[in-house]
Short mmCIF file of C-alpha atoms and ligand atoms in Angstrom, two decimals:
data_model
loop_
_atom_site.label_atom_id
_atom_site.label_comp_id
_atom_site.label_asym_id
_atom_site.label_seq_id
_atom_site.Cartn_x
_atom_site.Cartn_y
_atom_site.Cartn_z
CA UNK A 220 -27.53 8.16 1.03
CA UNK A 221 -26.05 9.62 -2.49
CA UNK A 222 -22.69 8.72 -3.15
CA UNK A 223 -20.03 11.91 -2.91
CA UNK A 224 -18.02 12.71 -5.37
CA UNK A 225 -14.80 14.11 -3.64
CA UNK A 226 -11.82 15.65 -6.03
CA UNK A 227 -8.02 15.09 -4.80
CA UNK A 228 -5.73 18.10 -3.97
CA UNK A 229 -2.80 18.82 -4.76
CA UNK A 230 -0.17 18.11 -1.70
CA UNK A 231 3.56 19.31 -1.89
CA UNK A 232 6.03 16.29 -0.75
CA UNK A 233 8.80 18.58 -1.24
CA UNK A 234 11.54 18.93 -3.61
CA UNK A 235 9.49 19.58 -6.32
CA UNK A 236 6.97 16.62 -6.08
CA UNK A 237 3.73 17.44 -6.32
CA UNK A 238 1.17 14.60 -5.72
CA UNK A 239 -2.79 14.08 -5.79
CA UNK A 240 -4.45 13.34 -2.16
CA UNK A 241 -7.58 12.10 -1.92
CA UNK A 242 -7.48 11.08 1.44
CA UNK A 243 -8.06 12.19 4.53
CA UNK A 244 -10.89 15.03 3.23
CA UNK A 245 -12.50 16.89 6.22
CA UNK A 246 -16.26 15.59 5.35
CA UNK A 247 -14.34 11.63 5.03
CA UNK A 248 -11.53 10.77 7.17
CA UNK A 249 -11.15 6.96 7.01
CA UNK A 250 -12.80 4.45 4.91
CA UNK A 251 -12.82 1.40 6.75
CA UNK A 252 -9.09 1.42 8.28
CA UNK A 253 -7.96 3.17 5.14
CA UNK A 254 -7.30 6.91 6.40
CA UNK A 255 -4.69 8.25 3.40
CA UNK A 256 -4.62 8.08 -0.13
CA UNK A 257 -1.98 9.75 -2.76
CA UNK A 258 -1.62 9.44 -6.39
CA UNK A 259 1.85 10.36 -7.65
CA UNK A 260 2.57 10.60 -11.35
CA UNK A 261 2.17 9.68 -14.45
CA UNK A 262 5.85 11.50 -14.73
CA UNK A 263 8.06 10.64 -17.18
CA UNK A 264 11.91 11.26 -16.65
CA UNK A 265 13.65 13.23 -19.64
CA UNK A 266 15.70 16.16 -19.77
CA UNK A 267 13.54 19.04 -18.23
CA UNK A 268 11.22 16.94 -16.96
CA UNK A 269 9.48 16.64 -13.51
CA UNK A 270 11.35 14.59 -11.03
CA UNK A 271 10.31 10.95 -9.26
CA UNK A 272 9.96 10.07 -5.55
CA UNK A 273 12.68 10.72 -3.47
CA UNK A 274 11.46 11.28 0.15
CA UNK A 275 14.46 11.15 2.45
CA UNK A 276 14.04 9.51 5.77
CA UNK A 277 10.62 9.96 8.09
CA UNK A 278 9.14 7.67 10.34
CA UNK A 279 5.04 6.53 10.95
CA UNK A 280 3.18 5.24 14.38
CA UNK A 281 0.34 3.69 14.11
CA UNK A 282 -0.30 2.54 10.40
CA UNK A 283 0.56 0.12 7.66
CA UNK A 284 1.74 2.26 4.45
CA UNK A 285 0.83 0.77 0.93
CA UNK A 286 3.24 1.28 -1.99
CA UNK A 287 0.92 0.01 -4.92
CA UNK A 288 3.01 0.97 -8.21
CA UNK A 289 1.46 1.01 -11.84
CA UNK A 290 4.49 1.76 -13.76
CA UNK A 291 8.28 2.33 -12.95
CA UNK A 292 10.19 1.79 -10.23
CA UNK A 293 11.43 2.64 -6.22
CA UNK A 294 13.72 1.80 -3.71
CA UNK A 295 12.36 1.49 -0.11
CA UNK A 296 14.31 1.48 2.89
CA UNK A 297 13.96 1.77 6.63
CA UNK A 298 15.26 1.82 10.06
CA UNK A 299 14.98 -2.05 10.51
CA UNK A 300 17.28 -3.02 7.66
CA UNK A 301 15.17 -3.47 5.20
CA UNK A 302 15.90 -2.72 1.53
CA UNK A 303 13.50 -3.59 -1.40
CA UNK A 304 13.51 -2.71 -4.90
CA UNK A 305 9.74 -2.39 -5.92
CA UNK A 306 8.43 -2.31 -10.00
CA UNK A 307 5.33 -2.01 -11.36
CA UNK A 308 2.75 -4.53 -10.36
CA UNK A 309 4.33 -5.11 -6.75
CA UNK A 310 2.77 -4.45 -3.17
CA UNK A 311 5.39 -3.13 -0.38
CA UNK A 312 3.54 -3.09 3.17
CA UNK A 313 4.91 -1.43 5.82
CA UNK A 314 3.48 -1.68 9.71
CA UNK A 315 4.65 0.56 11.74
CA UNK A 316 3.80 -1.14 15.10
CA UNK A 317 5.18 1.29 17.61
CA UNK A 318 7.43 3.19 15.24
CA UNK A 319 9.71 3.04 12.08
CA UNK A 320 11.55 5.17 10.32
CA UNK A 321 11.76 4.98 6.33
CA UNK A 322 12.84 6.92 2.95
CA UNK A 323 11.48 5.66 -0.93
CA UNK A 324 13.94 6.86 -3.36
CA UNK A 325 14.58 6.93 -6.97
CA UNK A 326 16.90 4.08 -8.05
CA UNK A 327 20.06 5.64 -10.22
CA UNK A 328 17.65 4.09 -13.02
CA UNK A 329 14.40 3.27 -13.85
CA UNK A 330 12.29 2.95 -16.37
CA UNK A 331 11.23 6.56 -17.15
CA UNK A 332 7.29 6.28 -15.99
CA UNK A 333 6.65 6.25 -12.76
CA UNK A 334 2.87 5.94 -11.77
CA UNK A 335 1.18 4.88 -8.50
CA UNK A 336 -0.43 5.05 -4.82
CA UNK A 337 0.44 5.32 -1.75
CA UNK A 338 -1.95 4.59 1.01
CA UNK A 339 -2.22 4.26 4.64
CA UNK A 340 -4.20 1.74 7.18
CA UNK A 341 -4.63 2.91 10.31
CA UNK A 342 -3.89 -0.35 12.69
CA UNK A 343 -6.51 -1.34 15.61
CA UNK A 344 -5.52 0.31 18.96
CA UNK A 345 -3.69 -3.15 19.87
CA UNK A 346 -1.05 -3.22 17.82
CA UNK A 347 0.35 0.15 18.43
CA UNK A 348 2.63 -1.06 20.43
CA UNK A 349 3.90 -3.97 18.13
CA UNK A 350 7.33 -4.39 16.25
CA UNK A 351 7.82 -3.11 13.13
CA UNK A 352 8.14 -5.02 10.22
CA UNK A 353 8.30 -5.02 6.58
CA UNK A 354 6.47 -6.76 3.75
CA UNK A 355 7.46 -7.16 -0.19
CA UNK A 356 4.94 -8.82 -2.49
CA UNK A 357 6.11 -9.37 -6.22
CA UNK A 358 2.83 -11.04 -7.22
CA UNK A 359 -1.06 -11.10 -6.23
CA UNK A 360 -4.63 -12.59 -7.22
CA UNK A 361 -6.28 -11.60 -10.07
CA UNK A 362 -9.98 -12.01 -11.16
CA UNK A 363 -10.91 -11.39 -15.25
CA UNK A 364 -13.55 -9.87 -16.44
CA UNK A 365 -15.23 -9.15 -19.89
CA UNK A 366 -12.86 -6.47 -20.68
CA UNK A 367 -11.64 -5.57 -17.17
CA UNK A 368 -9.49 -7.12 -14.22
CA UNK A 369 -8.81 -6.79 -10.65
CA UNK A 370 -5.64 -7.01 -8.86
CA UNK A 371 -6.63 -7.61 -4.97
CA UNK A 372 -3.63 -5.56 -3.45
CA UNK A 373 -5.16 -5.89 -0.14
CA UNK A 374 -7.72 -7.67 1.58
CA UNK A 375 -10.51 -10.06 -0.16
CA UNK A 376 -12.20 -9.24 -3.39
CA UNK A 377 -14.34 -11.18 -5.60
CA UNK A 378 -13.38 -14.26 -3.56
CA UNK A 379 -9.52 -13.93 -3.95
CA UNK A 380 -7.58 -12.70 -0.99
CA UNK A 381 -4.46 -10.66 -0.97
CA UNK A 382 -1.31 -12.28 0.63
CA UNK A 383 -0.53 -9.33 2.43
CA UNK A 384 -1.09 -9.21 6.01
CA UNK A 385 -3.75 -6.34 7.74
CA UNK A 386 -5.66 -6.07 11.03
CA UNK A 387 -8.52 -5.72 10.19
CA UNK A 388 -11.60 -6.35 7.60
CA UNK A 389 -10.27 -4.87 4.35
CA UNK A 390 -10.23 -4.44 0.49
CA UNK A 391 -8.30 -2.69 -2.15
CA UNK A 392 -8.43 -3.40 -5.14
CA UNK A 393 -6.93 -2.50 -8.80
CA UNK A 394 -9.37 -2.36 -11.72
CA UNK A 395 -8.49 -2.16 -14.92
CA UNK A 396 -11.03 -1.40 -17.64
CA UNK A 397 -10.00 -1.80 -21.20
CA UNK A 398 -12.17 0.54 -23.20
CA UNK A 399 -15.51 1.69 -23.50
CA UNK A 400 -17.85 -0.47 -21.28
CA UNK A 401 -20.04 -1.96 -18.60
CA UNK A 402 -19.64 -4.71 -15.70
CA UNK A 403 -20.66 -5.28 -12.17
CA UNK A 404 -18.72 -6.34 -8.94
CA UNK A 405 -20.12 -7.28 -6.10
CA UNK A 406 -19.67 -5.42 -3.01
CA UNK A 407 -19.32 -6.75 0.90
CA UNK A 408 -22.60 -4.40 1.90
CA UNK A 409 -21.04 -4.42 5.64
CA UNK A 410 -18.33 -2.29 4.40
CA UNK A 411 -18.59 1.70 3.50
CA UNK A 412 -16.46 2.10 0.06
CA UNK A 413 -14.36 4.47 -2.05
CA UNK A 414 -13.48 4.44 -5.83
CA UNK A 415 -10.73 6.44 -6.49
CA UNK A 416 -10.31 6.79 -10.38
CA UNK A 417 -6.76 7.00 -11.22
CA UNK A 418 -7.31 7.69 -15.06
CA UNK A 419 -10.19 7.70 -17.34
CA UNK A 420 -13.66 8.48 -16.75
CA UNK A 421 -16.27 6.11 -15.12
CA UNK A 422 -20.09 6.20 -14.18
CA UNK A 423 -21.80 4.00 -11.41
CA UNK A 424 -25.18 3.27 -11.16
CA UNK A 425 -25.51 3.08 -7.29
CA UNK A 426 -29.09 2.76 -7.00
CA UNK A 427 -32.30 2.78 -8.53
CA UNK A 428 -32.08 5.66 -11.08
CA UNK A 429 -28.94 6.80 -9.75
CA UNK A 430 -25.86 7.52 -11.69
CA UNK A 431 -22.71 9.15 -10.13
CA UNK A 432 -19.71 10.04 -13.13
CA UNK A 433 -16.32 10.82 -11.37
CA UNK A 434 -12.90 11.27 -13.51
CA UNK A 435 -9.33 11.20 -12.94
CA UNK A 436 -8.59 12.55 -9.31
CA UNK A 437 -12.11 11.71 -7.89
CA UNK A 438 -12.53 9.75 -4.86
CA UNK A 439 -16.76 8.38 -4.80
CA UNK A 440 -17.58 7.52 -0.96
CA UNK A 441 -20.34 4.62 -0.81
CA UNK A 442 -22.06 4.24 1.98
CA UNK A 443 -22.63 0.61 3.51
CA UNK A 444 -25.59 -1.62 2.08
CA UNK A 445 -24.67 -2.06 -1.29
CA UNK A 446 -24.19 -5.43 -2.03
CA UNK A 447 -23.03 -4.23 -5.91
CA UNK A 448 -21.17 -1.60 -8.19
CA UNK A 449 -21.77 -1.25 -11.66
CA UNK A 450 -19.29 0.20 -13.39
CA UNK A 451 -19.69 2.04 -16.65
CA UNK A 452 -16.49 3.76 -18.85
CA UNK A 453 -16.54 5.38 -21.51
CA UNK A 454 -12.93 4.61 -22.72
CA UNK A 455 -9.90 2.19 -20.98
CA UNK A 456 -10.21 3.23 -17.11
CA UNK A 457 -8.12 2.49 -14.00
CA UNK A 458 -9.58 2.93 -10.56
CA UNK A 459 -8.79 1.96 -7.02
CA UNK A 460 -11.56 0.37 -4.80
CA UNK A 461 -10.94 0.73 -0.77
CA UNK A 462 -13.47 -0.24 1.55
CA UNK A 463 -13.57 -1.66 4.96
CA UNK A 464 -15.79 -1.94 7.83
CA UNK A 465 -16.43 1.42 9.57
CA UNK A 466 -13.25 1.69 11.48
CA UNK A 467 -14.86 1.36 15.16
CA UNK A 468 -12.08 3.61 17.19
CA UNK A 469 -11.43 7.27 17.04
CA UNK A 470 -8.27 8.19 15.43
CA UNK A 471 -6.30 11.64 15.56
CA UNK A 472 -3.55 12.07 12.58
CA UNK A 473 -1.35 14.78 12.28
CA UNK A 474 1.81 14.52 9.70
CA UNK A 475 2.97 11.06 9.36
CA UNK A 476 1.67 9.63 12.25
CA UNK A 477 -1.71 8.17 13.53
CA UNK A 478 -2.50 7.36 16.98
CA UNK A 479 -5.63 6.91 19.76
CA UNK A 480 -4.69 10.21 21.59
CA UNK A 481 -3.14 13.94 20.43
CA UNK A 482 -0.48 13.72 23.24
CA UNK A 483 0.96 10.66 21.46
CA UNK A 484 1.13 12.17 18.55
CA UNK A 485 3.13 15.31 20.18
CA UNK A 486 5.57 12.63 21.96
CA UNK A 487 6.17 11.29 18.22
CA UNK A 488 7.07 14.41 17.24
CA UNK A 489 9.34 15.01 19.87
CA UNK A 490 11.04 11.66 19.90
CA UNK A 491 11.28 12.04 15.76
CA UNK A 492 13.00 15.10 16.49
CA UNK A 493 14.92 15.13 19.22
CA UNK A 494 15.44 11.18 20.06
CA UNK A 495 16.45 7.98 18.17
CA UNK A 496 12.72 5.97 19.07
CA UNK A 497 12.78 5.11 15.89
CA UNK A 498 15.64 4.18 14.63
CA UNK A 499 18.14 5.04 11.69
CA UNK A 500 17.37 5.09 7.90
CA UNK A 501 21.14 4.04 6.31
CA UNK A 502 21.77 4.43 2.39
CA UNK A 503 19.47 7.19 1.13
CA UNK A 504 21.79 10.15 0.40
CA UNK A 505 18.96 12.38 1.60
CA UNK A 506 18.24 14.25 4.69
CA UNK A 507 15.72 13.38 7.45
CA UNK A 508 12.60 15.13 6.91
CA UNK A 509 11.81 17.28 10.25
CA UNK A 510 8.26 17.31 11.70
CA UNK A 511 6.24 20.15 12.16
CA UNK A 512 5.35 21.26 15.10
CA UNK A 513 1.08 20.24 15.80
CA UNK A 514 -0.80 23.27 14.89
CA UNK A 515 -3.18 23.10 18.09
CA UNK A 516 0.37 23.60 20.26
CA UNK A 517 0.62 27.00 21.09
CA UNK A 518 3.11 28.86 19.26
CA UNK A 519 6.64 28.60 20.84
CA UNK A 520 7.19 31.85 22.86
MN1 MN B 893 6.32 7.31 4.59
#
């Protein structure tokens, strides 16, 4: 099958921050375990200009969130104490396990880009039920190319493996291209992929006499069975590679929560709302974030 070319929307995190989601799509809802992807930024602080991340205290069942920064700077911290400065180049993982409650803010200063992803891995029906816990990591494995390089944020790539801990067979990966060019990678052909291009402009040859050219914002789905990706740019290029093996369970998602059935996704809700299930977010300055009631709930008479 053809690769498809999906283009990210635009999705409202409140107060003013606008951000690029790629993922879920209604045609593509997980790639491997990955099920969410956002882009937020390039913004640059300055007077009049658009503000950074401050999302004030929300909590997740059922996933690991991935905080993969480019440029700038963030402040993460959540209902089991934990309180992490992140910069550019750094991985913070978050599993939810059961529940946790978090807020990423914008430190009193930063450097004035900020630039990066956030993305979510649903977590195998077993370790719903888990604690939570939180992961910072300041470094990770590189491979370098002829004029590009990979930074495997999660997973195993190119025969380097990512520190950070997942559940389940995984990559995502960081490529940097450096100008105008052409290399391959090889691919695990047991896992379905997507290359999300964060800036630039990129083609792949995926096949015999077929080319597929996505730009910034565009997410490329692969199939599994390719055992390669040749990249081409046609100037300095940065994409994201995610890929996994099909995840094998069905998953239902609504807000900021994944899980195997809708009714625990309404009892999230409710215990988010009304309860303390998940804990207490100290030290943000900002409000907790309400969830919305599940649209296939009938209306509240
Ligand atoms: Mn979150």
């Amino acid at each position: 099958m053809s690769p498809v070319v999906f283009t990210a929307r635009a999705a409202d995190l409140g107060g003013g921050v606008t951000v690029r989601r790629a993922l879920p799509v209604r045609a593509k809802r997980t790639i491997g375990a990955w099920c969410f992807l956002d882009h937020f930024g390039p913004v640059t602080a300055g007077a009049g200009a658009a503000p950074g991340i401050a999302v004030g205290p929300h909590p997740h069942i059922g996933l690991q969130t991935v905080t993969w920064l480019f440029d700038g700077e963030l402040v993460h911290l959540d209902s089991i104490g934990s309180r992490q400065t992140i910069v550019g180049g750094q991985l913070n993982l978050m599993t939810s396990g059961a529940g946790i409650a978090h807020a990423e803010i914008d430190p009193p200063v930063r450097p004035p880009r900020l630039h990066g992803l956030q993305l979510w891995i649903a977590l195998p029906g077993w370790m719903r039920e888990v604690a939570p816990s939180f992961a910072h990591h300041a470094a990770l494995p590189t491979v370098v190319g002829d004029g590009w390089r990979a930074t495997v944020v999660i997973g195993s790539f190119l025969g380097r493996t990512s520190p950070a801990e997942v559940h389940s067979a995984l990559v995502g990966a960081d490529l940097t291209v450096a100008g105008a060019g052409s290399f391959a990678v090889d691919l695990d052909p047991a896992f379905e992929h997507g290359l999300y291009v964060v800036e630039g402009e990129v083609a792949l040859d995926t096949g015999e006499d077929e080319r597929t050219t996505a730009s910034s914002g565009q997410l490329v789905v692969l199939e599994p069975g390719r055992a390669e990706l040749r990249v081409t740019a046609t100037s300095a290029a940065r994409l994201m590679l995610v890929g996994g093996a099909p995840f094998p369970e069905p998953i239902h998602m609504w807000w900021n929560f994944v899980a195997g059935s809708r009714e625990a996704l309404e009892r999230a809700v409710t215990d988010w709302n009304d309860g303390d299930r998940f804990g207490v977010v100290i030290g943000s300055g900002l409000p907790r974030v309400p969830a919305p009631r599940p649209t296939w709930l009938s209306a509240p008479t």
